[in-house]
């Protein structure tokens, strides 16, 4: 794992940031499903939670249950809040020349709508596509999935990060879709379920609760603080 060195130049870094539960205060996909999906979406969710189906299959089936016009959906989504510290974190990345990309296993339309409302629609978004099919019906496509099916998520974050130009990757996330990249990233800022996973898998990380703490960690690393390292017994086999 790439934790043994830390180039001092901030131009070496790129930031991959999750959206639902990380930038957004709530899981926006769940909020949309709770408000607009026909009965049955929770049973599908339970199948995914039990490991019976992939995240991609889960969301594809759930999105097919949505019954809402594009206009009503967008109006609802604009009421959803983001972490109060995200603007400062985004500006910190901008100040240091660190490209920030939102990489999510959620829905691109909801993410872009919220980012537009908050004035951050210039930030690139890579996510599943929520496509209207007429009237109040929708479908999900996953253009950023792993072609060999190795990743169960609709958006394979490892695949996305590998295509980015910078040599060092910062990941900030909170859940299952972040697990794979957490094992590859050079700096992991983890909250909630991702932090628990990193502890269990012994993945070097900083446990944080919000973007204010994430910004403090990033500033410390850019100022010369060492990166988290693997436990010595793991390094030595």
CSV table of C-alpha atoms in Angstrom, one decimal:
chain,number,residue,atom,x,y,z
A,1,UNK,CA,0.0,0.0,0.0
A,2,UNK,CA,1.3,3.5,-0.9
A,3,UNK,CA,1.8,4.9,2.6
A,4,UNK,CA,5.6,4.9,2.9
A,5,UNK,CA,6.2,8.3,1.3
A,6,UNK,CA,4.5,11.7,1.3
A,7,UNK,CA,5.6,14.2,-1.4
A,8,UNK,CA,5.3,17.7,0.1
A,9,UNK,CA,3.8,19.3,-3.0
A,10,UNK,CA,0.0,19.7,-2.8
A,11,UNK,CA,0.0,19.5,-6.6
A,12,UNK,CA,0.5,15.7,-6.1
A,13,UNK,CA,-2.9,15.2,-4.5
A,14,UNK,CA,-6.4,14.7,-5.9
A,15,UNK,CA,-9.5,14.5,-3.7
A,16,UNK,CA,-12.2,11.9,-4.2
A,17,UNK,CA,-15.2,12.7,-2.0
A,18,UNK,CA,-18.4,10.6,-1.5
A,19,UNK,CA,-21.7,12.4,-1.5
A,20,UNK,CA,-24.5,10.6,0.4
A,21,UNK,CA,-23.9,10.8,4.1
A,22,UNK,CA,-20.6,12.6,3.5
A,23,UNK,CA,-21.3,15.8,1.7
A,24,UNK,CA,-25.1,15.5,2.3
A,25,UNK,CA,-26.4,15.3,5.8
A,26,UNK,CA,-28.7,12.5,4.9
A,27,UNK,CA,-28.6,9.7,2.3
A,28,UNK,CA,-30.4,11.6,-0.5
A,29,UNK,CA,-31.3,8.4,-2.4
A,30,UNK,CA,-33.1,7.1,0.6
A,31,UNK,CA,-34.9,10.4,1.1
A,32,UNK,CA,-36.1,10.3,-2.5
A,33,UNK,CA,-37.2,6.7,-2.2
A,34,UNK,CA,-39.0,7.3,1.1
A,35,UNK,CA,-40.9,10.2,-0.5
A,36,UNK,CA,-41.6,9.0,-4.1
A,37,UNK,CA,-41.1,5.2,-4.5
A,38,UNK,CA,-43.9,2.7,-4.6
A,39,UNK,CA,-44.0,0.0,-1.9
A,40,UNK,CA,-41.3,-2.6,-2.2
A,41,UNK,CA,-38.2,-0.5,-2.2
A,42,UNK,CA,-37.4,-1.4,1.4
A,43,UNK,CA,-37.6,-5.1,0.7
A,44,UNK,CA,-35.1,-4.6,-2.1
A,45,UNK,CA,-32.9,-2.7,0.3
A,46,UNK,CA,-33.1,-5.6,2.8
A,47,UNK,CA,-31.9,-8.0,0.0
A,48,UNK,CA,-28.8,-5.7,-0.5
A,49,UNK,CA,-28.2,-5.4,3.2
A,50,UNK,CA,-28.2,-9.2,3.5
A,51,UNK,CA,-25.7,-9.5,0.7
A,52,UNK,CA,-28.1,-11.2,-1.7
A,53,UNK,CA,-27.9,-8.6,-4.5
A,54,UNK,CA,-25.3,-6.0,-5.5
A,55,UNK,CA,-25.7,-2.3,-4.9
A,56,UNK,CA,-26.1,-1.8,-8.6
A,57,UNK,CA,-28.9,-4.3,-8.9
A,58,UNK,CA,-30.5,-2.9,-5.7
A,59,UNK,CA,-30.6,0.7,-7.0
A,60,UNK,CA,-31.7,-0.3,-10.5
A,61,UNK,CA,-34.8,-2.0,-9.1
A,62,UNK,CA,-35.5,0.7,-6.6
A,63,UNK,CA,-35.3,3.5,-9.2
A,64,UNK,CA,-37.8,1.6,-11.3
A,65,UNK,CA,-40.3,2.1,-8.5
A,66,UNK,CA,-40.1,5.9,-8.4
A,67,UNK,CA,-43.2,7.8,-9.4
A,68,UNK,CA,-42.5,11.5,-9.5
A,69,UNK,CA,-42.2,14.1,-12.2
A,70,UNK,CA,-38.8,15.7,-12.9
A,71,UNK,CA,-40.0,19.1,-11.7
A,72,UNK,CA,-41.4,17.8,-8.4
A,73,UNK,CA,-38.2,15.7,-7.8
A,74,UNK,CA,-35.9,18.6,-8.3
A,75,UNK,CA,-38.0,20.8,-6.0
A,76,UNK,CA,-37.8,18.2,-3.3
A,77,UNK,CA,-34.1,17.6,-3.6
A,78,UNK,CA,-33.3,21.3,-3.2
A,79,UNK,CA,-34.6,21.1,0.4
A,80,UNK,CA,-31.9,18.6,1.4
A,81,UNK,CA,-29.0,19.9,3.3
A,82,UNK,CA,-25.2,19.5,3.0
A,83,UNK,CA,-22.5,19.4,5.7
A,84,UNK,CA,-21.9,23.0,6.8
A,85,UNK,CA,-18.1,22.5,6.5
A,86,UNK,CA,-18.1,21.4,2.9
A,87,UNK,CA,-17.7,24.8,1.3
A,88,UNK,CA,-14.6,25.5,3.4
A,89,UNK,CA,-13.2,22.1,2.5
A,90,UNK,CA,-13.8,22.7,-1.2
A,91,UNK,CA,-12.1,26.1,-1.0
A,92,UNK,CA,-9.2,24.6,0.9
A,93,UNK,CA,-8.7,22.2,-2.0
A,94,UNK,CA,-9.0,25.0,-4.5
A,95,UNK,CA,-6.5,27.1,-2.6
A,96,UNK,CA,-3.9,24.3,-2.7
A,97,UNK,CA,-4.6,23.4,-6.3
A,98,UNK,CA,-6.1,20.0,-5.4
A,99,UNK,CA,-8.7,18.9,-7.9
A,100,UNK,CA,-11.9,17.7,-6.0
A,101,UNK,CA,-14.3,15.2,-7.6
A,102,UNK,CA,-17.5,14.0,-6.2
A,103,UNK,CA,-17.6,10.2,-6.8
A,104,UNK,CA,-20.8,8.6,-5.7
A,105,UNK,CA,-22.8,5.4,-5.9
A,106,UNK,CA,-25.8,7.6,-5.7
A,107,UNK,CA,-27.9,9.6,-8.3
A,108,UNK,CA,-26.2,12.2,-10.5
A,109,UNK,CA,-29.4,14.3,-10.9
A,110,UNK,CA,-29.9,14.7,-7.2
A,111,UNK,CA,-26.3,15.5,-6.6
A,112,UNK,CA,-26.1,18.1,-9.4
A,113,UNK,CA,-29.3,19.7,-8.2
A,114,UNK,CA,-28.0,20.2,-4.7
A,115,UNK,CA,-24.6,21.3,-5.8
A,116,UNK,CA,-26.2,23.9,-8.1
A,117,UNK,CA,-28.3,25.2,-5.2
A,118,UNK,CA,-25.2,25.6,-3.0
A,119,UNK,CA,-23.1,27.2,-5.6
A,120,UNK,CA,-20.7,24.3,-6.2
A,121,UNK,CA,-22.0,23.1,-9.6
A,122,UNK,CA,-18.5,23.6,-11.0
A,123,UNK,CA,-17.2,20.5,-9.1
A,124,UNK,CA,-17.2,17.4,-11.3
A,125,UNK,CA,-19.7,14.7,-10.4
A,126,UNK,CA,-19.2,11.0,-11.3
A,127,UNK,CA,-22.3,8.9,-10.3
A,128,UNK,CA,-25.1,6.7,-11.5
A,129,UNK,CA,-27.3,8.3,-14.1
A,130,UNK,CA,-30.9,8.9,-13.1
A,131,UNK,CA,-32.8,9.2,-16.4
A,132,UNK,CA,-36.4,10.2,-16.9
A,133,UNK,CA,-38.3,7.8,-19.3
A,134,UNK,CA,-41.5,9.8,-19.6
A,135,UNK,CA,-44.2,11.0,-17.2
A,136,UNK,CA,-43.2,10.1,-13.7
A,137,UNK,CA,-41.0,7.1,-14.6
A,138,UNK,CA,-37.3,6.7,-14.2
A,139,UNK,CA,-34.4,4.3,-15.0
A,140,UNK,CA,-30.9,3.9,-13.6
A,141,UNK,CA,-27.8,3.4,-15.7
A,142,UNK,CA,-24.3,2.9,-14.4
A,143,UNK,CA,-21.6,4.2,-16.9
A,144,UNK,CA,-18.9,4.1,-14.3
A,145,UNK,CA,-19.3,0.5,-13.2
A,146,UNK,CA,-16.4,-2.1,-13.4
A,147,UNK,CA,-16.6,-3.7,-16.8
A,148,UNK,CA,-15.7,-7.2,-15.5
A,149,UNK,CA,-18.3,-7.1,-12.7
A,150,UNK,CA,-15.5,-7.2,-10.0
A,151,UNK,CA,-17.1,-4.2,-8.2
A,152,UNK,CA,-20.7,-4.6,-7.0
A,153,UNK,CA,-21.3,-0.8,-6.9
A,154,UNK,CA,-22.8,1.1,-9.8
A,155,UNK,CA,-19.9,3.4,-9.5
A,156,UNK,CA,-16.5,1.7,-9.1
A,157,UNK,CA,-14.5,4.3,-7.2
A,158,UNK,CA,-11.2,2.5,-7.7
A,159,UNK,CA,-11.7,2.6,-11.4
A,160,UNK,CA,-12.5,6.3,-11.3
A,161,UNK,CA,-9.6,7.2,-9.1
A,162,UNK,CA,-7.2,5.2,-11.3
A,163,UNK,CA,-8.1,7.4,-14.3
A,164,UNK,CA,-7.4,10.6,-12.4
A,165,UNK,CA,-4.1,12.3,-13.3
A,166,UNK,CA,-2.5,13.0,-9.8
A,167,UNK,CA,-0.3,10.3,-8.2
A,168,UNK,CA,-1.8,10.7,-4.6
A,169,UNK,CA,-5.4,10.1,-3.8
A,170,UNK,CA,-7.3,11.5,-0.8
A,171,UNK,CA,-10.6,9.7,-0.1
A,172,UNK,CA,-13.3,11.0,2.2
A,173,UNK,CA,-16.3,8.7,2.5
A,174,UNK,CA,-18.7,7.0,4.9
A,175,UNK,CA,-19.9,3.6,3.6
A,176,UNK,CA,-19.7,0.4,1.6
A,177,UNK,CA,-19.1,2.0,-1.8
A,178,UNK,CA,-15.9,3.5,-0.3
A,179,UNK,CA,-14.4,0.2,1.0
A,180,UNK,CA,-12.5,-0.8,-2.1
A,181,UNK,CA,-10.8,2.6,-2.7
A,182,UNK,CA,-10.0,2.9,1.1
A,183,UNK,CA,-7.6,0.0,0.6
A,184,UNK,CA,-5.8,1.9,-2.2
A,185,UNK,CA,-5.9,5.6,-1.3
A,186,UNK,CA,-2.9,7.4,0.1
A,187,UNK,CA,-5.0,9.3,2.7
A,188,UNK,CA,-8.4,8.1,4.0
A,189,UNK,CA,-10.7,10.4,5.9
A,190,UNK,CA,-13.4,8.0,7.2
A,191,UNK,CA,-16.7,8.5,9.0
A,192,UNK,CA,-19.5,6.2,10.1
A,193,UNK,CA,-19.4,2.8,8.5
A,194,UNK,CA,-16.2,3.4,6.6
A,195,UNK,CA,-14.4,4.2,9.8
A,196,UNK,CA,-15.6,1.0,11.3
A,197,UNK,CA,-14.5,-1.0,8.2
A,198,UNK,CA,-11.1,0.6,8.2
A,199,UNK,CA,-10.6,-0.3,11.9
A,200,UNK,CA,-11.6,-3.9,11.3
A,201,UNK,CA,-9.6,-4.2,8.1
A,202,UNK,CA,-6.6,-2.4,9.7
A,203,UNK,CA,-6.6,0.2,6.9
A,204,UNK,CA,-4.7,3.4,7.9
A,205,UNK,CA,-7.1,6.3,8.2
A,206,UNK,CA,-8.2,9.3,10.0
A,207,UNK,CA,-11.6,8.9,11.7
A,208,UNK,CA,-13.6,12.1,11.3
A,209,UNK,CA,-17.2,13.2,11.8
A,210,UNK,CA,-17.6,16.1,9.4
A,211,UNK,CA,-15.8,18.3,6.9
A,212,UNK,CA,-14.4,20.6,9.6
A,213,UNK,CA,-12.4,17.8,11.0
A,214,UNK,CA,-11.6,16.6,7.5
A,215,UNK,CA,-10.2,20.0,6.5
A,216,UNK,CA,-8.1,20.1,9.7
A,217,UNK,CA,-6.6,16.7,8.8
A,218,UNK,CA,-5.9,17.7,5.2
A,219,UNK,CA,-4.2,21.0,6.3
A,220,UNK,CA,-2.0,19.1,8.7
A,221,UNK,CA,-0.9,16.7,6.0
A,222,UNK,CA,-0.2,19.5,3.6
A,223,UNK,CA,1.9,21.2,6.3
A,224,UNK,CA,4.0,18.1,6.7
A,225,UNK,CA,2.2,15.8,9.2
A,226,UNK,CA,2.9,12.1,8.4
A,227,UNK,CA,0.3,10.0,6.7
A,228,UNK,CA,-1.4,7.2,8.7
A,229,UNK,CA,0.7,4.0,8.3
A,230,UNK,CA,0.0,0.3,8.4
A,231,UNK,CA,0.5,-1.5,11.7
A,232,UNK,CA,4.1,-2.8,11.8
A,233,UNK,CA,3.0,-6.5,12.1
A,234,UNK,CA,1.0,-6.1,8.9
A,235,UNK,CA,4.0,-4.4,7.1
A,236,UNK,CA,6.3,-7.2,8.2
A,237,UNK,CA,3.9,-9.9,7.3
